[in-house]
Every structure is written in C-alpha cells, then in structure tokens.
XYZ file of C-alpha atoms in Angstrom:
729
model
C 20.042 14.240 10.688
C 17.035 16.334 9.301
C 16.948 19.785 9.254
C 14.612 21.698 11.301
C 13.014 24.692 9.614
C 14.270 28.105 11.361
C 11.249 28.822 12.273
C 10.269 25.886 14.439
C 13.844 25.936 15.669
C 12.932 29.543 17.330
C 9.758 28.168 18.573
C 11.478 25.097 20.252
C 13.825 27.619 21.977
C 11.178 29.684 22.857
C 9.665 26.365 24.667
C 12.716 25.780 26.296
C 13.881 28.926 27.781
C 10.424 29.202 29.165
C 10.448 25.461 30.774
C 13.911 26.015 31.965
C 12.843 28.997 33.657
C 10.143 27.969 35.751
C 12.414 24.797 37.401
C 15.885 26.529 37.333
C 16.760 25.982 40.739
C 15.933 22.166 40.474
C 19.073 21.704 38.799
C 22.493 22.969 37.687
C 22.782 23.002 34.050
C 24.522 25.326 31.995
C 22.221 28.458 30.734
C 21.022 28.200 27.430
C 21.923 31.900 26.065
C 23.408 30.676 22.995
C 20.085 29.992 21.655
C 19.672 33.941 22.030
C 22.330 34.206 19.191
C 20.867 32.178 16.425
C 19.268 34.364 13.719
C 15.689 32.639 13.581
C 15.409 33.311 17.061
C 16.077 37.058 16.946
C 13.754 37.382 14.063
C 11.116 35.375 15.632
C 11.079 37.486 18.445
C 11.022 40.706 16.597
C 8.348 39.157 14.460
C 6.232 38.573 17.992
C 6.993 41.986 19.219
C 5.927 43.608 16.067
C 2.972 42.021 15.853
C 2.143 42.284 19.846
C 2.447 45.940 19.344
C 0.325 46.601 16.127
C -2.301 44.437 17.787
C -2.611 46.654 20.399
C -2.118 49.862 18.693
C -5.056 49.102 16.742
C -7.538 47.172 19.142
C -7.855 44.114 18.156
C -6.900 42.547 21.149
C -9.758 42.859 23.241
C -9.411 39.823 25.494
C -11.773 39.193 28.340
C -10.559 39.486 31.887
C -10.125 35.714 32.793
C -7.958 35.133 29.454
C -5.190 36.738 31.008
C -4.555 34.066 33.642
C -3.498 32.005 31.066
C -0.637 32.521 28.768
C -1.506 29.917 26.496
C -4.957 31.097 25.644
C -3.340 34.904 25.848
C -1.404 33.484 22.763
C -3.963 31.770 20.935
C -6.219 34.758 20.924
C -3.826 37.032 19.660
C -3.605 34.530 16.532
C -7.188 34.611 16.194
C -7.650 37.070 13.221
C -5.147 34.528 11.473
C -6.118 31.009 12.282
C -9.006 29.101 12.375
C -10.650 27.551 15.667
C -10.570 24.530 14.689
C -6.765 24.257 14.354
C -6.286 24.589 18.289
C -6.011 21.278 20.276
C -8.649 22.369 22.519
C -11.918 21.040 24.042
C -15.223 22.080 22.972
C -15.888 24.808 25.978
C -12.864 26.435 25.506
C -13.262 26.491 21.501
C -16.495 28.024 22.315
C -15.248 30.655 24.638
C -12.365 31.783 22.036
C -15.283 31.946 19.389
C -16.984 34.260 21.763
C -13.767 36.461 22.730
C -13.691 36.296 18.211
C -16.876 37.458 18.243
C -16.273 40.686 20.902
C -13.198 41.357 18.834
C -15.098 41.940 15.655
C -17.514 44.676 17.194
C -14.912 46.736 17.646
C -13.577 46.764 14.288
C -14.285 49.258 10.878
C -16.774 48.217 8.510
C -13.938 47.354 6.549
C -11.873 45.240 8.659
C -15.056 43.183 9.780
C -15.655 42.829 6.020
C -12.107 41.919 5.134
C -12.268 38.873 8.317
C -16.085 37.825 6.606
C -14.168 37.189 3.525
C -11.201 35.834 4.440
C -13.320 33.449 6.336
C -15.970 32.585 3.558
C -13.011 32.352 1.399
C -11.330 29.830 3.668
C -14.745 27.948 4.076
C -15.097 27.629 0.401
C -11.612 26.343 -0.045
C -12.669 23.333 2.452
C -15.201 22.515 0.540
C -13.730 22.310 -2.566
C -11.133 20.194 -0.953
C -13.851 17.926 0.607
C -15.510 18.069 -3.053
C -11.787 16.879 -4.646
C -11.474 13.886 -2.126
C -14.969 12.200 -3.348
C -13.376 12.902 -7.127
C -10.383 10.830 -6.746
C -9.887 7.966 -8.800
C -10.289 4.542 -7.249
C -10.788 6.447 -3.679
C -13.282 3.955 -2.222
C -11.353 0.548 -3.584
C -8.035 2.004 -1.969
C -10.035 2.895 0.950
C -11.145 -0.648 1.267
C -7.494 -2.161 0.678
C -6.302 -0.088 3.363
C -8.713 -1.233 5.970
C -7.907 -4.616 4.744
C -4.481 -5.479 4.345
C -2.558 -2.004 5.578
C -1.263 1.055 4.503
C 2.020 -0.703 2.930
C 0.343 -2.487 0.302
C -2.516 0.658 -0.213
C 0.656 2.421 -1.306
C 1.334 0.373 -4.133
C -2.350 1.209 -5.657
C -1.832 4.521 -4.661
C 1.419 4.425 -6.711
C -0.242 2.975 -9.410
C -2.785 5.567 -9.317
C -0.555 8.422 -9.563
C 0.840 6.291 -12.800
C -2.375 6.355 -14.605
C -2.828 10.093 -13.767
C 0.622 10.801 -14.997
C 0.490 8.661 -18.456
C -2.508 10.481 -18.868
C -1.726 14.094 -18.687
C 1.187 12.988 -20.752
C -0.888 11.856 -23.509
C -3.153 15.130 -23.109
C 0.424 16.968 -23.938
C 1.267 15.324 -26.772
C -2.435 15.252 -27.923
C -2.882 18.913 -27.873
C 0.593 20.009 -29.391
C 0.859 17.323 -31.767
C -2.177 15.108 -32.902
C -5.249 17.828 -32.112
C -3.582 20.421 -34.927
C -3.249 17.287 -37.355
C -6.850 16.095 -37.071
C -8.159 19.472 -37.064
C -6.399 19.678 -40.705
C -6.972 16.669 -42.106
C -10.834 16.613 -41.328
C -11.613 20.017 -42.195
C -12.637 21.101 -38.679
C -10.677 24.857 -39.413
C -9.928 26.608 -41.950
C -6.143 25.290 -42.244
C -3.872 23.333 -44.697
C -0.980 21.039 -44.292
C 2.383 22.707 -45.215
C 4.798 20.145 -46.697
C 8.069 19.570 -46.364
C 10.098 21.792 -48.595
C 12.311 19.792 -50.782
C 15.945 19.387 -50.071
C 18.819 17.789 -51.782
C 18.550 14.891 -50.402
C 19.705 11.553 -52.453
C 16.321 9.885 -53.700
C 17.982 6.661 -52.253
C 17.356 7.892 -48.709
C 13.774 9.196 -49.373
C 12.523 5.434 -50.388
C 10.092 4.276 -47.561
C 8.743 1.022 -48.770
C 4.690 0.360 -48.081
C 2.912 -2.751 -46.887
C 2.079 -4.557 -49.904
C -1.652 -5.169 -50.449
C -3.351 -8.311 -51.966
C -3.673 -11.484 -50.638
C -3.263 -11.410 -46.597
C -3.245 -14.196 -44.501
C -5.916 -14.335 -41.721
C -3.472 -14.147 -39.012
C -1.390 -11.098 -40.109
C -4.270 -8.885 -38.639
C -3.121 -10.253 -35.181
C 1.017 -10.325 -36.069
C 0.145 -6.322 -37.230
C -1.894 -5.743 -33.717
C 0.733 -7.195 -31.774
C 4.155 -6.371 -33.313
C 2.731 -2.552 -34.769
C 3.305 -3.472 -38.161
C 1.124 -3.447 -41.015
C -1.625 -1.397 -40.992
C -1.041 -0.094 -37.767
C 2.390 0.931 -38.931
C 0.667 3.748 -41.160
C -1.688 4.793 -38.431
C -0.901 8.283 -35.929
C 0.648 5.802 -33.307
C 3.653 5.733 -34.800
C 6.269 8.675 -35.996
C 6.208 8.127 -39.576
C 2.889 9.206 -39.786
C 3.686 12.856 -38.964
C 5.446 13.455 -42.298
C 4.523 17.215 -42.635
C 6.243 20.434 -41.864
C 2.873 22.376 -40.100
C -0.401 23.274 -40.508
C -1.200 26.535 -41.953
C -4.057 28.693 -40.209
C -5.435 31.812 -41.103
C -3.059 34.017 -39.287
C -0.191 31.913 -38.748
C 1.520 28.710 -39.746
C 2.114 25.995 -36.971
C 5.193 24.724 -36.734
C 4.952 20.840 -36.191
C 8.491 19.594 -35.613
C 9.080 21.995 -33.006
C 5.780 21.327 -31.486
C 6.833 17.178 -31.712
C 9.855 18.430 -30.077
C 8.643 20.920 -27.339
C 6.005 17.778 -26.322
C 8.700 15.545 -25.661
C 10.933 18.062 -23.302
C 7.598 18.843 -21.736
C 6.417 15.290 -20.604
C 9.824 14.567 -19.151
C 9.951 18.020 -17.637
C 6.744 17.302 -16.063
C 7.397 13.736 -14.702
C 10.845 15.097 -13.294
C 9.078 18.089 -11.359
C 6.160 15.805 -10.163
C 8.307 12.785 -9.205
C 10.596 14.607 -6.916
C 7.827 16.922 -5.403
C 6.184 13.974 -4.438
C 9.268 12.351 -3.357
C 10.387 15.287 -1.200
C 8.255 14.547 2.044
C 9.088 10.616 2.080
C 12.870 11.867 2.056
C 12.327 13.696 5.090
C 10.837 11.185 7.042
C 13.640 8.844 6.152
C 15.956 10.582 7.187
C 14.253 11.039 10.379
C 13.237 7.229 10.964
C 17.218 6.297 9.849
C 18.467 8.816 12.956
C 18.748 6.397 15.716
C 18.799 2.672 16.373
C 17.037 3.305 19.871
C 14.470 5.479 18.371
C 13.859 2.515 15.544
C 13.177 0.265 18.526
C 10.366 2.760 20.257
C 9.050 3.394 16.986
C 7.992 -0.154 16.571
C 7.046 -1.294 19.727
C 4.903 1.647 20.996
C 3.721 3.434 17.515
C 4.056 0.739 15.197
C 0.601 -0.789 14.661
C -1.303 0.427 11.832
C -4.783 1.770 12.708
C -5.997 1.543 9.102
C -5.845 -2.299 9.581
C -9.749 -3.413 10.193
C -9.598 -6.900 9.392
C -8.498 -10.104 11.907
C -6.390 -11.954 9.730
C -4.593 -8.643 8.798
C -3.940 -8.040 12.203
C -2.409 -11.296 12.558
C -0.133 -10.392 9.916
C 0.810 -7.360 11.358
C 1.792 -8.759 14.496
C 4.159 -11.249 12.694
C 5.529 -8.309 10.688
C 6.560 -6.469 13.820
C 8.222 -9.473 14.984
C 9.979 -10.019 12.233
C 11.271 -6.295 12.428
C 12.541 -6.459 15.398
C 13.879 -9.617 14.952
C 15.765 -7.954 11.623
C 16.583 -5.076 14.151
C 18.499 -7.534 16.650
C 19.907 -9.435 13.564
C 21.403 -6.269 12.504
C 22.670 -5.429 16.137
C 24.369 -8.966 15.897
C 26.013 -8.307 13.109
C 27.278 -4.633 13.883
C 28.713 -6.246 17.110
C 30.476 -8.859 14.600
C 31.735 -6.445 12.532
C 33.373 -4.354 15.370
C 34.824 -7.696 16.768
C 36.470 -8.999 13.579
C 40.100 -9.673 12.752
C 41.966 -8.810 9.971
C 42.185 -11.952 8.465
C 38.160 -12.048 8.816
C 37.614 -9.284 7.314
C 40.079 -9.605 4.530
C 38.515 -13.299 3.933
C 35.104 -11.341 3.803
C 36.021 -8.780 1.429
C 37.340 -11.346 -0.861
C 34.133 -13.508 -0.973
C 32.399 -10.262 -1.533
C 34.161 -9.292 -4.649
C 34.189 -12.692 -5.667
C 30.508 -12.328 -5.756
C 30.145 -9.372 -7.205
C 32.217 -10.418 -9.933
C 29.539 -13.386 -10.498
C 26.774 -10.460 -10.155
C 28.603 -8.735 -13.290
C 28.834 -11.813 -14.911
C 25.581 -12.976 -14.900
C 24.295 -9.271 -16.176
C 26.925 -9.436 -18.722
C 25.335 -12.621 -19.996
C 21.919 -11.273 -19.759
C 23.150 -7.705 -22.057
C 24.833 -10.158 -24.097
C 21.686 -12.571 -24.669
C 19.593 -9.320 -25.140
C 22.090 -8.223 -27.634
C 21.981 -11.390 -29.382
C 18.401 -11.566 -29.654
C 17.866 -8.044 -30.996
C 20.353 -8.345 -33.773
C 19.040 -11.533 -34.859
C 15.280 -10.297 -34.691
C 16.379 -7.109 -36.765
C 17.992 -9.375 -39.530
C 15.397 -11.814 -39.853
C 12.167 -10.096 -39.377
C 12.297 -8.407 -42.533
C 11.510 -11.650 -44.603
C 8.375 -12.200 -46.501
C 5.749 -13.552 -44.231
C 4.527 -16.223 -46.667
C 7.864 -17.804 -45.606
C 7.090 -18.263 -42.649
C 4.523 -20.002 -40.351
C 2.637 -18.070 -37.868
C 4.587 -19.078 -34.820
C 7.684 -18.424 -36.049
C 7.181 -15.076 -37.576
C 5.607 -14.256 -34.230
C 8.442 -15.719 -32.140
C 11.155 -13.683 -34.413
C 9.054 -10.333 -33.825
C 9.407 -10.833 -30.132
C 12.492 -13.048 -29.539
C 13.930 -9.741 -27.292
C 10.950 -9.116 -25.436
C 10.618 -12.906 -24.358
C 14.592 -13.054 -23.705
C 14.249 -9.670 -21.536
C 11.196 -11.407 -19.638
C 13.281 -14.481 -19.054
C 16.040 -12.248 -17.374
C 14.019 -10.191 -15.423
C 12.827 -13.418 -13.862
C 15.744 -15.792 -13.679
C 18.072 -12.792 -12.120
C 16.378 -12.037 -8.688
C 16.749 -15.981 -8.001
C 20.339 -16.033 -8.880
C 20.639 -12.616 -6.823
C 18.524 -13.863 -3.862
C 20.627 -16.713 -3.434
C 23.934 -15.208 -4.021
C 23.493 -12.485 -1.220
C 22.913 -14.851 1.697
C 26.901 -15.949 0.873
C 27.914 -11.841 1.702
C 27.315 -11.309 5.682
C 25.505 -8.093 5.498
C 22.660 -7.304 7.509
C 18.776 -8.513 6.679
C 17.796 -4.871 5.890
C 20.771 -4.194 3.734
C 20.284 -7.725 1.947
C 16.919 -6.744 1.020
C 18.061 -3.131 -0.323
C 21.223 -4.440 -2.058
C 19.201 -7.441 -3.935
C 16.309 -4.331 -4.711
C 18.974 -2.344 -6.351
C 20.449 -5.061 -8.381
C 16.932 -5.982 -9.893
C 16.033 -2.588 -10.390
C 19.419 -2.264 -12.208
C 18.691 -5.592 -13.880
C 15.058 -4.494 -15.496
C 15.736 -1.054 -16.170
C 19.332 -1.597 -17.717
C 17.526 -4.377 -20.282
C 15.472 -1.499 -22.000
C 18.690 0.515 -22.724
C 20.963 -2.446 -23.909
C 18.074 -2.669 -26.086
C 17.823 0.584 -27.038
C 21.582 0.942 -27.682
C 21.622 -2.404 -29.783
C 19.023 -0.823 -32.256
C 20.832 2.225 -32.111
C 24.007 0.556 -33.408
C 22.315 -1.174 -36.004
C 20.892 2.110 -37.195
C 24.094 3.774 -37.376
C 26.308 0.561 -39.350
C 26.189 -0.746 -42.537
C 27.713 -2.675 -45.044
C 27.375 -0.605 -47.983
C 27.379 3.434 -48.510
C 23.796 4.225 -47.527
C 25.814 5.084 -44.269
C 27.821 7.504 -46.010
C 25.273 8.783 -48.223
C 22.028 9.360 -45.426
C 24.035 8.943 -42.053
C 22.254 5.665 -40.943
C 21.495 2.472 -42.360
C 18.395 3.287 -44.850
C 18.388 -0.377 -46.248
C 17.113 -2.154 -43.144
C 15.886 1.025 -41.639
C 14.078 3.433 -44.032
C 12.292 4.678 -41.084
C 14.388 4.164 -37.818
C 12.137 5.901 -35.591
C 9.211 4.359 -36.456
C 10.504 0.986 -36.354
C 12.224 1.782 -32.710
C 8.581 3.286 -31.633
C 7.456 -0.599 -32.629
C 10.093 -2.105 -30.672
C 8.703 -0.079 -27.367
C 5.128 -0.869 -28.380
C 6.197 -4.376 -28.437
C 7.950 -4.474 -25.086
C 4.783 -2.816 -23.586
C 2.223 -5.365 -25.172
C 4.156 -8.166 -23.894
C 4.772 -7.109 -20.404
C 1.154 -6.324 -20.467
C 0.197 -9.709 -21.781
C 2.685 -11.633 -19.456
C 0.974 -9.858 -16.315
C -2.039 -11.404 -17.283
C -0.860 -14.513 -18.007
C 0.545 -15.081 -14.458
C -2.116 -13.999 -12.496
C -4.867 -15.717 -14.667
C -2.552 -19.350 -15.313
C -0.067 -19.291 -12.755
C -1.906 -17.492 -9.242
C -5.150 -18.969 -9.367
C -4.661 -22.349 -10.587
C -2.283 -22.313 -7.088
C -4.766 -20.825 -5.272
C -7.205 -23.421 -6.013
C -4.256 -26.326 -5.251
C -3.476 -24.912 -2.118
C -7.410 -24.760 -1.082
C -8.768 -27.769 -2.204
C -5.430 -30.007 -1.999
C -3.779 -28.857 1.091
C -3.326 -32.198 2.312
C -0.208 -33.100 0.125
C 3.047 -32.513 1.352
C 4.379 -30.839 -1.996
C 1.211 -28.164 -2.510
C 2.126 -27.237 1.323
C 5.486 -26.549 0.600
C 4.740 -24.486 -2.694
C 2.165 -22.074 -0.417
C -0.145 -19.682 -1.570
C 1.486 -16.774 -3.823
C 2.723 -13.879 -1.891
C 1.705 -10.588 -3.175
C 5.391 -8.980 -3.022
C 5.405 -5.421 -3.093
C 8.862 -4.566 -4.294
C 8.326 -6.969 -7.513
C 5.085 -5.433 -8.204
C 6.398 -2.128 -8.338
C 9.620 -3.046 -10.119
C 7.094 -4.444 -13.024
C 5.011 -1.207 -13.304
C 8.241 1.006 -12.995
C 9.366 -1.133 -15.795
C 6.244 -0.451 -17.887
C 6.709 3.238 -17.274
C 10.153 3.460 -18.533
C 9.109 1.853 -21.623
C 6.295 4.233 -22.200
C 8.972 7.427 -21.438
C 11.176 6.528 -24.241
C 8.483 5.071 -26.583
C 6.544 8.416 -26.429
C 8.857 10.190 -28.855
C 8.641 7.279 -31.183
C 5.038 6.168 -30.912
C 3.168 9.139 -29.417
C 0.059 7.111 -28.673
C 2.122 5.074 -26.674
C 1.402 7.065 -23.141
C -2.713 6.344 -23.678
C -1.945 2.298 -24.054
C 0.057 2.770 -21.120
C -2.938 4.617 -19.355
C -5.534 1.727 -20.500
C -3.112 -0.533 -19.426
C -2.110 0.439 -15.731
C -6.047 0.718 -15.512
C -6.479 -2.935 -16.408
C -3.593 -3.837 -14.071
C -5.021 -2.204 -11.099
C -7.964 -4.305 -11.319
C -6.235 -7.360 -12.017
C -3.784 -6.816 -9.174
C -6.477 -5.965 -6.840
C -8.567 -9.170 -7.880
C -4.983 -11.130 -7.794
C -4.693 -9.732 -4.154
C -8.302 -10.407 -2.843
C -8.756 -13.631 -4.090
C -5.666 -15.715 -5.426
C -2.501 -14.143 -3.403
C -1.571 -13.469 0.404
C 0.343 -10.415 1.662
C 3.862 -10.980 2.300
C 5.069 -11.241 5.397
C 7.076 -8.664 5.726
C 5.220 -5.415 5.516
C 6.309 -1.694 4.582
C 5.590 1.391 6.006
C 3.539 3.382 3.910
C 6.188 6.308 3.939
C 8.985 4.177 3.027
C 6.957 2.373 0.140
C 6.310 5.807 -1.116
C 9.704 7.116 -1.284
C 11.196 3.808 -2.190
C 8.566 3.994 -5.314
C 9.215 7.049 -6.493
C 13.174 6.628 -6.078
C 12.867 3.552 -8.372
C 10.557 5.225 -10.927
C 12.922 8.560 -10.542
C 15.811 6.256 -11.712
C 13.690 4.742 -14.750
C 13.023 8.408 -16.069
C 16.831 9.177 -15.896
C 17.406 6.003 -17.919
C 14.984 6.824 -19.848
C 16.389 10.241 -20.538
C 19.903 9.110 -21.876
C 18.779 7.396 -24.719
C 15.827 10.048 -26.012
C 19.109 12.528 -25.659
C 21.366 10.808 -27.561
C 18.636 9.636 -30.292
C 17.640 13.019 -30.875
C 20.768 14.551 -31.057
C 23.538 12.254 -32.476
C 21.516 9.912 -34.898
C 20.904 11.676 -38.150
C 16.847 11.785 -38.725
C 15.137 9.275 -41.423
C 14.924 11.274 -44.680
C 11.874 9.277 -45.647
C 9.528 9.952 -42.800
C 8.373 11.954 -40.009
C 8.594 16.107 -39.452
C 12.352 16.101 -39.204
C 13.326 15.048 -42.835
C 14.806 18.191 -43.355
C 17.239 18.667 -40.343
C 20.223 16.225 -39.735
C 19.169 15.718 -36.331
C 16.022 16.240 -34.447
C 17.565 18.861 -31.875
C 18.398 21.003 -35.178
C 14.565 22.602 -35.300
C 16.089 24.659 -32.208
C 18.905 26.344 -33.450
C 16.741 27.252 -36.520
C 13.792 28.642 -34.934
C 16.026 30.980 -32.503
C 17.291 32.172 -35.733
C 13.875 33.828 -36.560
C 13.539 35.550 -33.674
C 14.941 39.179 -33.331
C 18.685 40.146 -33.006
C 18.159 41.079 -29.385
C 16.350 38.019 -28.419
C 19.328 36.000 -30.449
C 21.668 37.665 -28.819
C 20.363 37.133 -25.007
C 19.717 33.204 -25.729
C 23.185 33.117 -27.251
C 24.453 34.997 -23.926
C 22.480 32.401 -21.402
C 23.716 29.362 -23.314
C 27.172 30.381 -23.652
C 30.057 29.007 -21.749
C 30.517 32.881 -20.444
C 27.282 32.532 -18.669
C 27.150 28.664 -17.889
C 30.540 29.037 -15.683
C 29.194 31.806 -12.947
C 25.955 30.397 -12.903
C 27.609 27.251 -11.950
C 29.689 28.678 -9.773
C 26.872 30.822 -7.572
C 24.791 27.516 -7.504
C 27.934 25.831 -5.740
C 28.181 28.473 -3.495
C 24.071 28.746 -2.656
C 24.612 25.157 -2.257
C 27.867 25.187 0.185
C 25.582 27.700 2.361
C 22.642 25.793 2.709
C 25.154 22.555 3.527
C 26.615 24.954 6.198
C 23.355 26.158 7.594
C 22.388 22.515 7.829
C 25.093 21.759 9.728
C 24.519 24.504 11.902
C 21.311 23.287 12.685
C 22.548 19.991 13.253
C 24.644 21.255 16.050
C 21.518 23.414 17.700
C 19.432 20.416 17.290
C 22.154 18.282 19.141
C 22.555 21.018 21.885
C 18.562 21.217 22.352
C 18.198 17.620 23.193
C 21.304 17.928 25.256
C 19.271 20.234 27.017
C 15.997 18.468 27.391
C 17.985 15.441 28.492
C 19.429 17.156 31.334
C 15.932 18.618 31.959
C 14.508 14.971 32.733
C 18.076 13.702 34.717
C 18.105 16.594 37.107
C 15.071 17.528 38.079
C 13.146 13.726 39.337
C 10.756 16.158 41.561
C 8.975 18.390 38.939
C 5.236 19.090 39.591
C 3.082 17.566 37.315
C 2.201 20.818 35.356
C 5.994 21.779 34.569
C 6.466 18.008 33.349
C 3.257 18.063 31.027
C 4.579 21.546 29.781
C 8.245 20.587 29.217
C 7.114 17.423 27.297
C 4.709 18.329 25.123
C 7.109 21.326 23.992
C 9.049 18.140 22.419
C 6.580 16.142 21.229
C 4.783 19.556 19.690
C 7.705 20.626 17.939
C 9.567 17.514 17.189
C 6.363 15.744 15.382
C 6.586 18.565 12.814
C 8.957 16.592 11.361
C 7.496 13.303 11.635
C 9.246 12.059 14.916
C 7.708 10.192 17.705
C 9.450 11.124 20.401
C 8.045 8.318 23.293
C-alpha cells in the first residue's frame, strides 16, 4: 500500500467533505468527521486560512465580480502569485481571463512587489529555457526516441539504462582522474612546479620488496596481442594498474598532496556516488510498483483500459503490443487459477509440492555449487601455470591459460539459465513468479561468479607453502604485487565479456537472421526462428560488466574509462542488432517496471562489489613492492594516520563520533525514527482505506446524482490518486 503524503491526504479530505456536503440528503452514510482530526487536515486548513487572511490584508486578491461565481476560479486566482497559468487544466479563454486578473492585480502592488513578481517570472522562464536546452544536449536523445517510437517504452528503458551507465562510469573516471591521475601527470611532465615525494624507507625485509620486471630482448610478435588482451607486459607498467602509483605524494609550493589518502578517498567517493545515484533513481519506480501491485482487479483495469503504449508508431510493434497485452491477461488469469488451486489443495498435495520444490532447489544449489567449484579450479589452475615462460607455450595455449577463468564464468552464465528455465516448470509457481524467480537465480549466478573469482584470488594471495606469508603477510613469491594482478583479472573479464557480446551479435545473431530470411521454408529454421531481444538477459549482461568495473576500479584506476568506451560501443551494437537482426520479445515490460527492475539488479551488483573491496582494503596486507600503500599494513590504515595529524580537539571529536558510545544511541534514535514512520505509514494506510470506503458509499447510495456532482466527485478521486501514479477507472 502506498503512503500518501500528508498534503495530498488533506486535499483529498477537503474534496471529500465538499462533495459529500453537496449530496448529503441522497444517501445515509456515516459522517466523515474523523478526517478533521488528522494533523495534516488541521495544518493545511490553518495554512489556507493564514494565506487568505494575509492576501486580503495586503490587497493582492483583486478578483473581478464574475470570478466570485466560481469557487474553482476563485481558488486559482488566489494562487496566481505562486503558480504559472500554464499549470492549470483550463482552456485558452479561461487562461486569458486569469492572465487579465493577474495583470489587474499587478497594478495595485508596490514597485518592490512588482519587481519581485517580474523577477520571479523571469527566473522561472530562464529555468524552463535552460531545461529545454539540456534536453537537446542529452546523449543519444534522437536514437532513444526513435527506439521508443518503433518498439515501445520497455525496450527504450533498456537503452536509457545503458546511457545512465555510460554517464555513471564517465563521472567515476573523472573522480579518479582528478584525485589520482591528474596530480601524477602534472608532476611527471613538469607542468607545475612540483616534485614526487618518494615512499620513506621502512624496516621491511628485502625479500618483500622484490618486484620482477618483464624481461626485455627478443619478443614474439603475438606477445603484444597477449599483453593487450591480458594486461601484462608493457601494459602492466602503465598507469592502467595499481602498481604504477608507487609514490607517497606530490610536493607543490604550498602543500604536499597525499596520494595514498587521495587514492582511498576516490574509491569511497565513487562507491558512495553510485549508491546515492542508484537509490535516487529507483525511488520513483519503487512507488509505482507498490501502487500497481496493490489490487488484482486494478491490474485488470489498467491492462484493458490503460495498457496501451501511445509511443508506438510502427504497425508491427502495435501488433506485438496487442499480443503482449493478451499474454499478460492470460498470465493474470493463470495466476488467479493457481491461487484458487492453492486454496483448494489438500494437506497431502501441499506436502508433495513442497517436497518437490525442496528437491528441485537442492538441484539448483548443486548446479550453483558445481559452477562455483569449476570457477575455483579454473582460477587456481590459471594462477599456478600463468607464470611459465612464454617461449615454453604456443600462442593458443598461453591465451587459454590466461583466459581460463573468464571462459569458465562465461560458460556458467550461458548454461545455468537454461537449466533454471527447465527446473522452474516443475515447481508449480504462477507465471509471474516463475519469471521473477528465474531472473533472481540468474542474477545471483552472474554476480556471485565474480565474487567467487575474487575470493579465490584472495585465498591464493594469503596462503603459501614457505615462510613468505609470515614474513610479508601474503604470498610474495607468486604475487609480488597482488593488487595489480587482481586488476589484471578484472581487466581480462571486462575485455572477454566485450568480445563475447560482439561475437554473439556478429557471428550468431546475424547469420541466424540471414537463415530465417532466405531459408524460411526449412522446418528446422522455422523451429529455430529469429533471435529475440530479451530485455532481462541484456540487462544482466551490462550489470555484470558494471559490477566488474566497480570491483576493478580500485586495482585498475583506468578501468571506468574502458567501461565507458565499452558501453558506448555496446549501445550502437545493440541498436543495430535490434533494428536488423533481432525481434522484440513477445512479453514486453512497462517502462516503470523495467526501470525499477534494472536499478534493483544494479543495486545488488553494487552491494556484492562492496564486499570484496572492503575485505581487501581492511584485511589483506598491502603489497610491499608496489603501490602507494607499501608502508601500511592494510589500505585502511591511511585513515587513522591522517586523523592523527589533526588537532587534538578534532581528533577527540572524530574518535567520539566513531566510538560505540555514540554509535549505540545513534542506532537507537534511527530505529525510533524508523518506527515512527512505519506507524505513520500504517495510519495513512488506514485513512486511505476509509476514504476509499467513503467514495464507494458515494457511488452506491447516490444513483441519481446530477452531472455536475458526478464530475466533481470523480474528478476528486482522479486528481488526488493520479499524483501517486494510480489510474482509477
């Protein structure tokens, strides 16, 4: 049940009281005095009384005589000073009359008030023009509008989501560039009068500081290709990876720039920015989903009377939308049949179906466990054999060893959805829940594979057979600079995922389109059919790539720039695929449902990315041979060291805020505030139920209402509830 804000609740109360008073003799219904007890009703009544009295005293409400005959126009005239005329749903003649009233009022104002009124109008007009200009500057505006017109808002929401990820990665790259890369470049190329501050020597065993550099000399021609695809060789020593930033800071004229602190703060900044931006964008979709999932009868009405997508201009897409609506209605009826079937189940049938579901879920867990174990084995095998000399391997063998974890992850992501789709049919769920559960399992599979890879690397980094783990804190022999090598794994996952997307589009979807077009008489080709543009699968693919970027940006600072370029290319590849090689899925998504689903999956990916990053920064010892944190046991130690340089009063304040004595009361206060809003939401929910009962009584007990009264009461319902996105029909 959605929570209606207090102001809308009070406005609804006013409308109901006025409408019920018009026809109180036509039916016998209980009074609505309980509405007057609401704090929101009293506050809005007091606010309206204050505004009207102030306007009468100041003489700003100078309405013509004919305007007093209409309460509606009188109310509009009272708000002319604060709202634009174009915001009212009136015809042109009435708007012109209101404009004349507004001009008449201006004559009786002082020069200061007139100047303020004109300034406010000019500022609003400037903001409107600025918004119009920014809409023309939107990335891919015309392309996305064209896709929306041809294929509807569901597919359009996927491309809008892809544009959002491009902008997000671009901003992440700018944050890292400004905080980390730019000061290094300014000092390296002598653009500013600054110099590098080398990391001070610390009592560290010489064995822990050894970082072997790639051997020079005779290099095979394919070595450059391997280096480009795997991030090794010449790329390993560039600013692409963590090991390149092995300095303590930059000394400018007036201050010293602390690079380790800036490096850590850039990571915290892009994670916090991503979290806030995703939550902000998902709020509206969450409200609409709550409202639409409220009543089953309302869902039927929405599909029948308000389910058409008026953005569609293509005939084939219109036919597809018709079939989609029929599919959704059949699915709703099937869900209703399953609910009735569940209500009529006997105890034996219930035990049987739950036992079957338990067995099938055990199979699902076994499939997931097998995939995770295969990724673990592939990662261990790749890490143990990738240190061989290149001349001992042929080109294909070397590339296979380097990309073995990526290949296994891709195969797991391809095979498991097929298995999950077969298993779900035997679990006897409703069609809608089948789709949601299958998508949830695929999301968990795709994102968990990355975490398994990272944790496998972490276990190999912190375990060794000799004494180097006790000496350095990690396996220095196999991982002299383990942050760079984790960044290389994320880089390989990013590149391999991009190659797979291009290969599937060019070498699978395109030939399939040609076969379906020119060999349609073959029965096998008819059964195979044209490739569907499945929105959930495509979304999971780009969320998978974004999760890799979030994890890898700490170990490879330029990875967000690569992700930005990758998503730009994917946009054009997917647009071309949609227009020429694929057909839209017969089951379409509403734009609001799609946007919320996309952002929810993206939020899950962000949470899973934060877990390994937090563990690696707080638990695993930093490399002693590379990077800005060589003098710290862990990455997070730079924060306490920085705090220790603050004044004593500020240190005391920070220690007090981060102590348990502050955290426990703060948590209790947050819980009390949360309980208050939960209680307030429950009260609003009960009020909404009572208001709907009153509206139902109005319709039941007043069959002979006049046309004006019917319009007034029905408009009250539509206006108030449409603000929350509900289409009451």
